[in-house]
Short mmCIF file of C-alpha atoms in Angstrom, two decimals:
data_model
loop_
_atom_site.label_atom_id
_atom_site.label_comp_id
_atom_site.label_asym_id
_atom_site.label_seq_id
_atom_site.Cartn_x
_atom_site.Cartn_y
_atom_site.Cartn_z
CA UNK U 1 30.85 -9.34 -3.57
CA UNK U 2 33.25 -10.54 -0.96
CA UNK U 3 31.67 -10.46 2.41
CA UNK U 4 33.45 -8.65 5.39
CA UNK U 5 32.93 -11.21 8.45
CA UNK U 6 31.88 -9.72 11.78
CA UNK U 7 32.69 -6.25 11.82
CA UNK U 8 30.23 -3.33 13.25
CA UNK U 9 29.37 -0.57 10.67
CA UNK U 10 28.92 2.41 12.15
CA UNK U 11 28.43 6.00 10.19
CA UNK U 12 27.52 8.86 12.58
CA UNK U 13 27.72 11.07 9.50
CA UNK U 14 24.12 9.58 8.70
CA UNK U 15 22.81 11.77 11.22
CA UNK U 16 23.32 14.90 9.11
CA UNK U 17 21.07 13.30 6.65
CA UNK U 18 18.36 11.99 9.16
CA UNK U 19 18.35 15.80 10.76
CA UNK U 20 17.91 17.12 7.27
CA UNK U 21 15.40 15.06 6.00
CA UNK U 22 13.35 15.27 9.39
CA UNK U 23 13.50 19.34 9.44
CA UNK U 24 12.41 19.00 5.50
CA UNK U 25 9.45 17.40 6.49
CA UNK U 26 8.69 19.66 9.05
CA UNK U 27 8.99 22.82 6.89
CA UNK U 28 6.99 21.34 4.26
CA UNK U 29 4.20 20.26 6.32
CA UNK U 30 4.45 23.89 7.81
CA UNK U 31 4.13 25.74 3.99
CA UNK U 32 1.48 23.05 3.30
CA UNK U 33 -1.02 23.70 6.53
CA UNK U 34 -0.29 27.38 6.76
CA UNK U 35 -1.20 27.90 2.59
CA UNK U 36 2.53 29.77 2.73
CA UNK U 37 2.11 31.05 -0.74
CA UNK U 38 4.98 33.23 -0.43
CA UNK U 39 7.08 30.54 1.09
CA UNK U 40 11.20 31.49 -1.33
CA UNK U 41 10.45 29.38 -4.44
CA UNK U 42 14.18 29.88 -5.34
CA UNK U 43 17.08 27.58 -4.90
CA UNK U 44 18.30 26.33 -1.94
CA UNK U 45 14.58 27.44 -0.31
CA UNK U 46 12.94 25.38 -3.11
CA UNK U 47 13.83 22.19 -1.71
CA UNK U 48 11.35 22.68 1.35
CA UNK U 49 8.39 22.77 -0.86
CA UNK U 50 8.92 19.45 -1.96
CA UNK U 51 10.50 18.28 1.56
CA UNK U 52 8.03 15.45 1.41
CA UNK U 53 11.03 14.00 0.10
CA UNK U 54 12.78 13.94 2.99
CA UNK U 55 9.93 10.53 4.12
CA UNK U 56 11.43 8.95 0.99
CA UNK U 57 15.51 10.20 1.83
CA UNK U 58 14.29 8.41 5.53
CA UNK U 59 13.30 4.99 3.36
CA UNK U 60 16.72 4.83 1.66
CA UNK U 61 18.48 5.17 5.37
CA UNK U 62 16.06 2.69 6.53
CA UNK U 63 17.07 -0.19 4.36
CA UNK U 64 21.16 1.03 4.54
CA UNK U 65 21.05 0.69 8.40
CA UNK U 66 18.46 -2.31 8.71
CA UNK U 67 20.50 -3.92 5.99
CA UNK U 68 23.38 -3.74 8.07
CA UNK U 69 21.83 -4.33 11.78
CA UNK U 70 20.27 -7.93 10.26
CA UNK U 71 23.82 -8.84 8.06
CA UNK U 72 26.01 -8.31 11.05
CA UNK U 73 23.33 -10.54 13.73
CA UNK U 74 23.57 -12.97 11.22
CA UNK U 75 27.21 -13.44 11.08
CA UNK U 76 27.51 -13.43 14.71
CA UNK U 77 24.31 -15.94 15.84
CA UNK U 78 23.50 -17.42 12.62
CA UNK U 79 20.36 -17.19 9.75
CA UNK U 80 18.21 -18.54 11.93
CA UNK U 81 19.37 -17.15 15.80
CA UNK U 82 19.41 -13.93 14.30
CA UNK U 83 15.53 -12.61 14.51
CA UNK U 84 14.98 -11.77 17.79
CA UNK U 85 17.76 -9.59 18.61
CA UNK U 86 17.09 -8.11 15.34
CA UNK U 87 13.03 -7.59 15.90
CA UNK U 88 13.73 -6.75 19.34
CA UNK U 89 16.54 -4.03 18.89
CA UNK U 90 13.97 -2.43 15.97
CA UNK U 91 10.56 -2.79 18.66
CA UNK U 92 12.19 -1.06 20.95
CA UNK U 93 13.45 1.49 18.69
CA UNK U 94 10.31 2.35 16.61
CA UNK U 95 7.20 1.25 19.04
CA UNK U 96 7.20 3.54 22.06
CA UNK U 97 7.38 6.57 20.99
CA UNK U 98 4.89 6.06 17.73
CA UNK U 99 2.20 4.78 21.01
CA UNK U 100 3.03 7.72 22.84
CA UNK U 101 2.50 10.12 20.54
CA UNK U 102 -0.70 8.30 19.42
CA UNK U 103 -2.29 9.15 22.64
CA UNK U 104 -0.63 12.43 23.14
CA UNK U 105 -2.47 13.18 19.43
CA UNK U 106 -5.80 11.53 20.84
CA UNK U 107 -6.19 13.13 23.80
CA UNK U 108 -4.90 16.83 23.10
CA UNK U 109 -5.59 16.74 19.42
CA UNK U 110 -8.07 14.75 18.23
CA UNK U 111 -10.05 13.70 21.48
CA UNK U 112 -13.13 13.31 18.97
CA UNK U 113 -11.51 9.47 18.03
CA UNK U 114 -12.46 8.48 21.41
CA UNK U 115 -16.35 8.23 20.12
CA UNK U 116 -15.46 7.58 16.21
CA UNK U 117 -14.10 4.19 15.46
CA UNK U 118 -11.51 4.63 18.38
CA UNK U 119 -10.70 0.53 18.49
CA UNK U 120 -10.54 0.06 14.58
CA UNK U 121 -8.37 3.49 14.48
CA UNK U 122 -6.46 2.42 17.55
CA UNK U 123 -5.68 -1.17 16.72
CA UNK U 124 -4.57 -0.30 13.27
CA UNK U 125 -2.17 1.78 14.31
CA UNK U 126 -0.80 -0.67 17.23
CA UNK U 127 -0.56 -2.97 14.67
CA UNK U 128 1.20 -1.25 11.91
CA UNK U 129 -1.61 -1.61 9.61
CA UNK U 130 -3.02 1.57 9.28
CA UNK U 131 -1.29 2.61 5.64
CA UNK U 132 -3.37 0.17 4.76
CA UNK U 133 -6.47 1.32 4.11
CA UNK U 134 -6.96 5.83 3.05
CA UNK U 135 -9.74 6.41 5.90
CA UNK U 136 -7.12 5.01 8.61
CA UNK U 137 -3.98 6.06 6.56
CA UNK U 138 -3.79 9.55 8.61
CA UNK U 139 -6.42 9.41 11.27
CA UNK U 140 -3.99 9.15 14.39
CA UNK U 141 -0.70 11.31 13.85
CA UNK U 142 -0.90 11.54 10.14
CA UNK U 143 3.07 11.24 9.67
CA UNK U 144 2.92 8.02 11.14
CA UNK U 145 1.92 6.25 8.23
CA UNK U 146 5.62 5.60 6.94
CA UNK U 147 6.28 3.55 10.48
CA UNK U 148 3.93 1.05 9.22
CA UNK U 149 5.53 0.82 5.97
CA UNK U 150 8.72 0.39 8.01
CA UNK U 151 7.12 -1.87 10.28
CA UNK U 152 6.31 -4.23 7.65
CA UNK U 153 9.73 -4.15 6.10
CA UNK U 154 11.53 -4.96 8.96
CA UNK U 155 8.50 -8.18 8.70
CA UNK U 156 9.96 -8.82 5.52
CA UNK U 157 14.07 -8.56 6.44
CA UNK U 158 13.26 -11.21 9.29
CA UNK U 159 11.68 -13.21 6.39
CA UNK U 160 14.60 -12.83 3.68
CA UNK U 161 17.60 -11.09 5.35
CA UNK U 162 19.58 -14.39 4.86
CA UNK U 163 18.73 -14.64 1.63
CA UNK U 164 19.32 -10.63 1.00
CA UNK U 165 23.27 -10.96 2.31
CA UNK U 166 24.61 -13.70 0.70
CA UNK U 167 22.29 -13.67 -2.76
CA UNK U 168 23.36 -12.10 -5.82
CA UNK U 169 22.92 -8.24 -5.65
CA UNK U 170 21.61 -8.17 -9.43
CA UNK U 171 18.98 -11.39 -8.98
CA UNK U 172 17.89 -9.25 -5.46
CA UNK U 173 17.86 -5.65 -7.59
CA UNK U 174 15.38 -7.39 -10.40
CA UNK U 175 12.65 -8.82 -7.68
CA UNK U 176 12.65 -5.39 -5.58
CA UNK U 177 12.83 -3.70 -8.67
CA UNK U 178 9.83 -5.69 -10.67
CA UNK U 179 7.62 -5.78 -7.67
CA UNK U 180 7.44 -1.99 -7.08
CA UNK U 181 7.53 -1.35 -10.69
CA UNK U 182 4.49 -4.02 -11.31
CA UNK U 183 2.62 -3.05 -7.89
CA UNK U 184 2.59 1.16 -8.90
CA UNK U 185 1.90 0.34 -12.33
CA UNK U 186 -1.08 -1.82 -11.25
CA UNK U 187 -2.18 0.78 -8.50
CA UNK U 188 -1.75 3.45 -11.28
CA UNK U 189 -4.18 1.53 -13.61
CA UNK U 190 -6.99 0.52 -10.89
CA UNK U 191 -7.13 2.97 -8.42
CA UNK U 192 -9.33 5.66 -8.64
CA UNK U 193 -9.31 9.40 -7.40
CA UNK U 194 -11.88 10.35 -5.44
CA UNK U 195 -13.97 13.37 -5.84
CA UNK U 196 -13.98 14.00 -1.39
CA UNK U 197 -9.94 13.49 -1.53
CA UNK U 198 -7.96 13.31 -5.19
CA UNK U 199 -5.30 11.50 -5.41
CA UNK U 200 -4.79 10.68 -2.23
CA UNK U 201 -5.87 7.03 -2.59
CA UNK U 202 -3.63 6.74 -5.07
CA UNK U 203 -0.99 7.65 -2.89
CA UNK U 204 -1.67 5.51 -0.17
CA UNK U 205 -2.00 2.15 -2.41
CA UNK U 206 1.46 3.13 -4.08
CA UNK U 207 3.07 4.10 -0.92
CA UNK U 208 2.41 0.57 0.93
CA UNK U 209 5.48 -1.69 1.20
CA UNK U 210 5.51 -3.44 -2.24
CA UNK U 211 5.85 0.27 -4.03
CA UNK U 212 8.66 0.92 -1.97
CA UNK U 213 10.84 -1.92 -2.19
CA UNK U 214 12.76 0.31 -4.42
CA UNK U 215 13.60 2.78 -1.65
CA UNK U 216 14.73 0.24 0.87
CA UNK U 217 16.72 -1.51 -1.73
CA UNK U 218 19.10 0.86 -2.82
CA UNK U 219 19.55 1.24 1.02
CA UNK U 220 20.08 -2.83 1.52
CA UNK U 221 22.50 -2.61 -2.22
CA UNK U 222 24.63 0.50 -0.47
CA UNK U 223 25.10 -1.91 2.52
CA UNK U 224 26.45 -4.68 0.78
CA UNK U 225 28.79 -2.72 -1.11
CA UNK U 226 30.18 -1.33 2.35
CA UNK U 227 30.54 -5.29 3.70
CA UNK U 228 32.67 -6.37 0.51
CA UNK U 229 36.49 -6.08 0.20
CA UNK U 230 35.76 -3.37 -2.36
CA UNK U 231 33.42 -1.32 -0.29
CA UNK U 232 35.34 -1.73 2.42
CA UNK U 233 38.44 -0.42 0.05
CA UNK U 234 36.47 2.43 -1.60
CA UNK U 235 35.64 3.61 1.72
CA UNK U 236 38.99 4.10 2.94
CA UNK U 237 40.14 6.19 -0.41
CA UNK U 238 39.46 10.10 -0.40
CA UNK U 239 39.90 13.02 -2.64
CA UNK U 240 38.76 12.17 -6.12
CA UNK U 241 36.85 9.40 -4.56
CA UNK U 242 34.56 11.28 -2.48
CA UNK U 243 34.48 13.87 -5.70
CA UNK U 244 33.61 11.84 -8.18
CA UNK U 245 30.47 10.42 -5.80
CA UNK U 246 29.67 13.85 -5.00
CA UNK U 247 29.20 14.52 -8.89
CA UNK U 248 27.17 11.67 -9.41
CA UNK U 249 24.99 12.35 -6.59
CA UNK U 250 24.63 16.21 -8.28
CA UNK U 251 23.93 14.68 -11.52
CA UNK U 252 21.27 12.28 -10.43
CA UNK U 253 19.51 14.47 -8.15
CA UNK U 254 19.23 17.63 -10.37
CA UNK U 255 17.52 15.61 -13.26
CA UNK U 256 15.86 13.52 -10.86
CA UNK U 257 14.10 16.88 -9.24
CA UNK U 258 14.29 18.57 -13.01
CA UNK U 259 11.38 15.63 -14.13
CA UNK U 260 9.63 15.91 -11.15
CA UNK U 261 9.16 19.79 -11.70
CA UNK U 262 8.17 19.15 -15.05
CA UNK U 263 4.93 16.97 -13.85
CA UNK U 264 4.68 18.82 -10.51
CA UNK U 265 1.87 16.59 -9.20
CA UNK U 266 2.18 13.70 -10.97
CA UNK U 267 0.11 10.84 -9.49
CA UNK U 268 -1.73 11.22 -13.15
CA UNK U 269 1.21 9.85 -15.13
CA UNK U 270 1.24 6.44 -14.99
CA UNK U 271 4.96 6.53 -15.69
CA UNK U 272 5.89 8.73 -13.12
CA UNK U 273 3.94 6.64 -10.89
CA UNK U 274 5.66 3.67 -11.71
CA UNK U 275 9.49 4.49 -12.03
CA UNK U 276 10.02 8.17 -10.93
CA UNK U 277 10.78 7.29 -7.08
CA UNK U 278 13.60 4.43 -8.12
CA UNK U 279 15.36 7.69 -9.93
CA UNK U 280 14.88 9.40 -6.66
CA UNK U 281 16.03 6.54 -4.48
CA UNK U 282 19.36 6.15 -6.62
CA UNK U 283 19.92 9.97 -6.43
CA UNK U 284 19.64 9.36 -2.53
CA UNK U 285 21.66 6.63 -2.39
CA UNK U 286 24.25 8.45 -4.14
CA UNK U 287 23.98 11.01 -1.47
CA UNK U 288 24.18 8.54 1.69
CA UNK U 289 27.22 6.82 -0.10
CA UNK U 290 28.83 10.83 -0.23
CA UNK U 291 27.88 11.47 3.16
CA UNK U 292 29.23 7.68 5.00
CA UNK U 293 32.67 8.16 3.18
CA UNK U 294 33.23 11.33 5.16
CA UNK U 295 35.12 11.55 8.26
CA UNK U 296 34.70 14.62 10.68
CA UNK U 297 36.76 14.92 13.50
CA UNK U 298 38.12 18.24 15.49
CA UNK U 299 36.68 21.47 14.71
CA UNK U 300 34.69 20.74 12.18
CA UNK U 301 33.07 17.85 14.28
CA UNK U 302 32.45 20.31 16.78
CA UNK U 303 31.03 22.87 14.53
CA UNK U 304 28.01 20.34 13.01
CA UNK U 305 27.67 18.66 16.52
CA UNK U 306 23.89 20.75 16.77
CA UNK U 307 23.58 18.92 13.42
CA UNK U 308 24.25 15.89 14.16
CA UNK U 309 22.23 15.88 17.24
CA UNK U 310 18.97 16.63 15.12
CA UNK U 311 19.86 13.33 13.37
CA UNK U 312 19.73 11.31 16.47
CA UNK U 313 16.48 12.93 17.73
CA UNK U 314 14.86 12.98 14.44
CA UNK U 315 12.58 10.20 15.19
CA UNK U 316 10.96 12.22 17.81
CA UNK U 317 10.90 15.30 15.69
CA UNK U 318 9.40 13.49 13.01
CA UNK U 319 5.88 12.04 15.19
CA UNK U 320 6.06 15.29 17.43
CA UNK U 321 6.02 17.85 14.27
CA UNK U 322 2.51 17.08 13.53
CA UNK U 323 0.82 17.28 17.00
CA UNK U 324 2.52 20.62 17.68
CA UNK U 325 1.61 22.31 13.88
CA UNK U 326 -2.05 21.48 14.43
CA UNK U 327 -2.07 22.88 17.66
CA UNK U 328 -0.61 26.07 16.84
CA UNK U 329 -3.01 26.10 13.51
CA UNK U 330 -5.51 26.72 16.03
CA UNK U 331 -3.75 30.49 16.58
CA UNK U 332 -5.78 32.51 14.09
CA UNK U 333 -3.54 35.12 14.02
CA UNK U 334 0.04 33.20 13.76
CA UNK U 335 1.64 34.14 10.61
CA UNK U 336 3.61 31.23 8.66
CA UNK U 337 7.18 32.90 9.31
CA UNK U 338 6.80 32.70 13.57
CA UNK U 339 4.66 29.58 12.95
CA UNK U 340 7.55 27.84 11.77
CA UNK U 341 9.82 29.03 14.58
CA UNK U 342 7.44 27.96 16.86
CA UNK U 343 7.24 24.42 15.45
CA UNK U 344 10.96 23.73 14.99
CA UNK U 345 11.45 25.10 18.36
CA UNK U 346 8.36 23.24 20.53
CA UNK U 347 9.25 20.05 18.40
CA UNK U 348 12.81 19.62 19.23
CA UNK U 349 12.18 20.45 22.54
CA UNK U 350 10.08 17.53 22.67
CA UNK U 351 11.65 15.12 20.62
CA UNK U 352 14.88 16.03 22.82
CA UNK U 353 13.19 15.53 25.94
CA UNK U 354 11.49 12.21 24.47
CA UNK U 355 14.80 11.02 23.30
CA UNK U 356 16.75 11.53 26.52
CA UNK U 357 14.44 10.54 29.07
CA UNK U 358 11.55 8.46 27.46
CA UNK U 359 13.77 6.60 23.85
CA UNK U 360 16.90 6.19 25.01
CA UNK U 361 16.05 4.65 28.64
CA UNK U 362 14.15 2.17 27.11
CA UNK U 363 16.30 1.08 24.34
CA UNK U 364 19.04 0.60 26.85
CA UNK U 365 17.04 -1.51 28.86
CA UNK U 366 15.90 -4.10 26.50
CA UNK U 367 19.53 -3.24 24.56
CA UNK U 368 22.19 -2.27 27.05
CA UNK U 369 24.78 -3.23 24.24
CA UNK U 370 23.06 -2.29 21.32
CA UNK U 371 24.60 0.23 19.00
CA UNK U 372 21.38 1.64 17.43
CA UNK U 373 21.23 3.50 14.67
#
């Protein structure tokens, strides 16, 4: 692929998707904590009780927009002047709020971690380690566990971004692709339910970094095809285009979610567990590429503004979902239906509030250029 030199990317239709898969998560956790058996189990409604998803829809973004944020410091400062305005721009993005709402979850939530293992449970999660190991996994802020995964990938881009932009996309695919593949099959064949928990060791070995390479690269593979001179050509065609992707994306999601419902939980197939989420990170994929080749502007940019603006807070609605469910699981008599209103509105309340006045300051002080998405 032809490289495009020093041009900013820029997609604000990405925020539709970040909005949606942040109020996914939200509604699933909701259905989840509340036991909402009655919760629609009919399409569209379905997709909510599987809006875990939306974690995995976040991993795809990830490596599209990191992707992009370490290509473009490279070709202005170089492969080697290009890590810390990369690691800074991504600190200041992803640490303040995740330690904020670590001690907001401590002290109003959870004040019993102050006498049980606080500085082990604390200094895992400063440290982005905490996905690391099931009995910290989901101590502080359980959502947070993907922000260490995250963490450690933007590690790894620091380590191999030069490497990741100029390499061959199908020699990059086969080592992302092997090393998930080989690291879930492995965690498939040697880790062990537990009788306290199920699966959920299994889940936290397969979730770590190396079984989600996948994810992040068809995000970092969607961003070099938007660099080259056929990206950059694709992008600027419409119509059947933006059809045709639109189909594909249909295609691959509907028999990516048809499998899944045919194993419903299926951290007991070794198969699924091994290659299932690379189906589901194509299908997404497909879905970003849909969604960056639009172009809203007039009414119809006015019209998903409220949208869009979940996107751009959907960070903070993401670590502020969990503190506010648990509190108002505490309500004995709150049914699931005003539960949920209650959540979605406390939450963006809070993540709008954090965004405006706690994110946003700071990232414009350690960035006041920075583009961030």
């Amino acid at each position: 692929m032809g490289v495009v030199q020093q041009k900013s990317y820029y997609f604000d239709t990405i925020d539709i998707l970040r909005g949606f898969a942040a109020i996914s998560v939200v509604v699933y956790h909701v259905i989840e904590h509340f036991q909402w058996s009655n919760f629609p189990a009919t399409w569209p409604w379905l997709w909510f009780r599987v809006g875990w998803m939306g974690v995995d829809l976040f991993f795809v973004i990830s490596g599209f927009v990191i992707g992009l944020s370490a290509f473009s410091e490279i070709d202005k400062r170089g492969e080697h002047a290009f890590r810390p305005g990369f690691f800074r721009r991504r600190l200041a993005r992803i640490v303040p709020l995740h330690y904020l709402t670590m001690l907001v979850f401590i002290a109003f939530i959870s004040p019993h971690l102050l006498f049980q293992h606080l500085f082990l449970n604390l200094g895992s999660h400063l440290l982005f380690l905490h996905n690391l190991v099931p009995q910290l996994h989901g101590a502080i802020n359980g959502s947070n566990w993907s922000l260490a995964t995250e963490m450690q990938f933007y590690v790894l881009m620091l380590l191999i971004a030069p490497w990741l932009r100029v390499g061959r996309w199908w020699g990059i695919a086969l080592v992302f692709l092997l090393t998930a593949w080989l690291w879930r099959a492995g965690v498939s064949a040697w880790v062990q339910p537990s009788e306290s928990s199920g699966f959920f060791p299994v889940f936290v070995a397969a979730t770590q970094l190396p079984g989600m390479l996948d994810e992040f690269l068809a995000g970092l593979l969607l961003a070099r095809l938007v660099r080259s001179d056929y990206g950059k050509t694709m992008l600027q065609k419409k119509g059947m285009t933006q059809i045709t992707i639109a189909i594909l994306a249909g295609i691959f999601l509907y028999f990516t979610l048809r499998i899944y419902a045919s194993y419903g939980s299926y951290w007991d197939y070794p198969l699924m567990v091994t290659f299932w989420r690379s189906l589901l990170a194509v299908s997404f994929a497909l879905v970003l590429l849909f969604f960056i080749t639009l172009r809203f502007t007039g009414k119809i940019k006015t019209m998903l503004a409220p949208v869009s603006y979940l996107g751009t807070i959907s960070y903070g609605i993401y670590l502020w979902h969990l503190p506010v469910l648990l509190s108002l699981k505490t309500l004995d008599w709150l049914k699931p239906e005003l539960a949920l209103m209650w959540c979605l509105a406390i939450t963006c309340i809070l993540a709008s509030v954090s965004w405006h006045f706690f994110e946003k300051p700071l990232m414009d002080r350690f960035n006041p250029k920075a583009n961030i998405q």
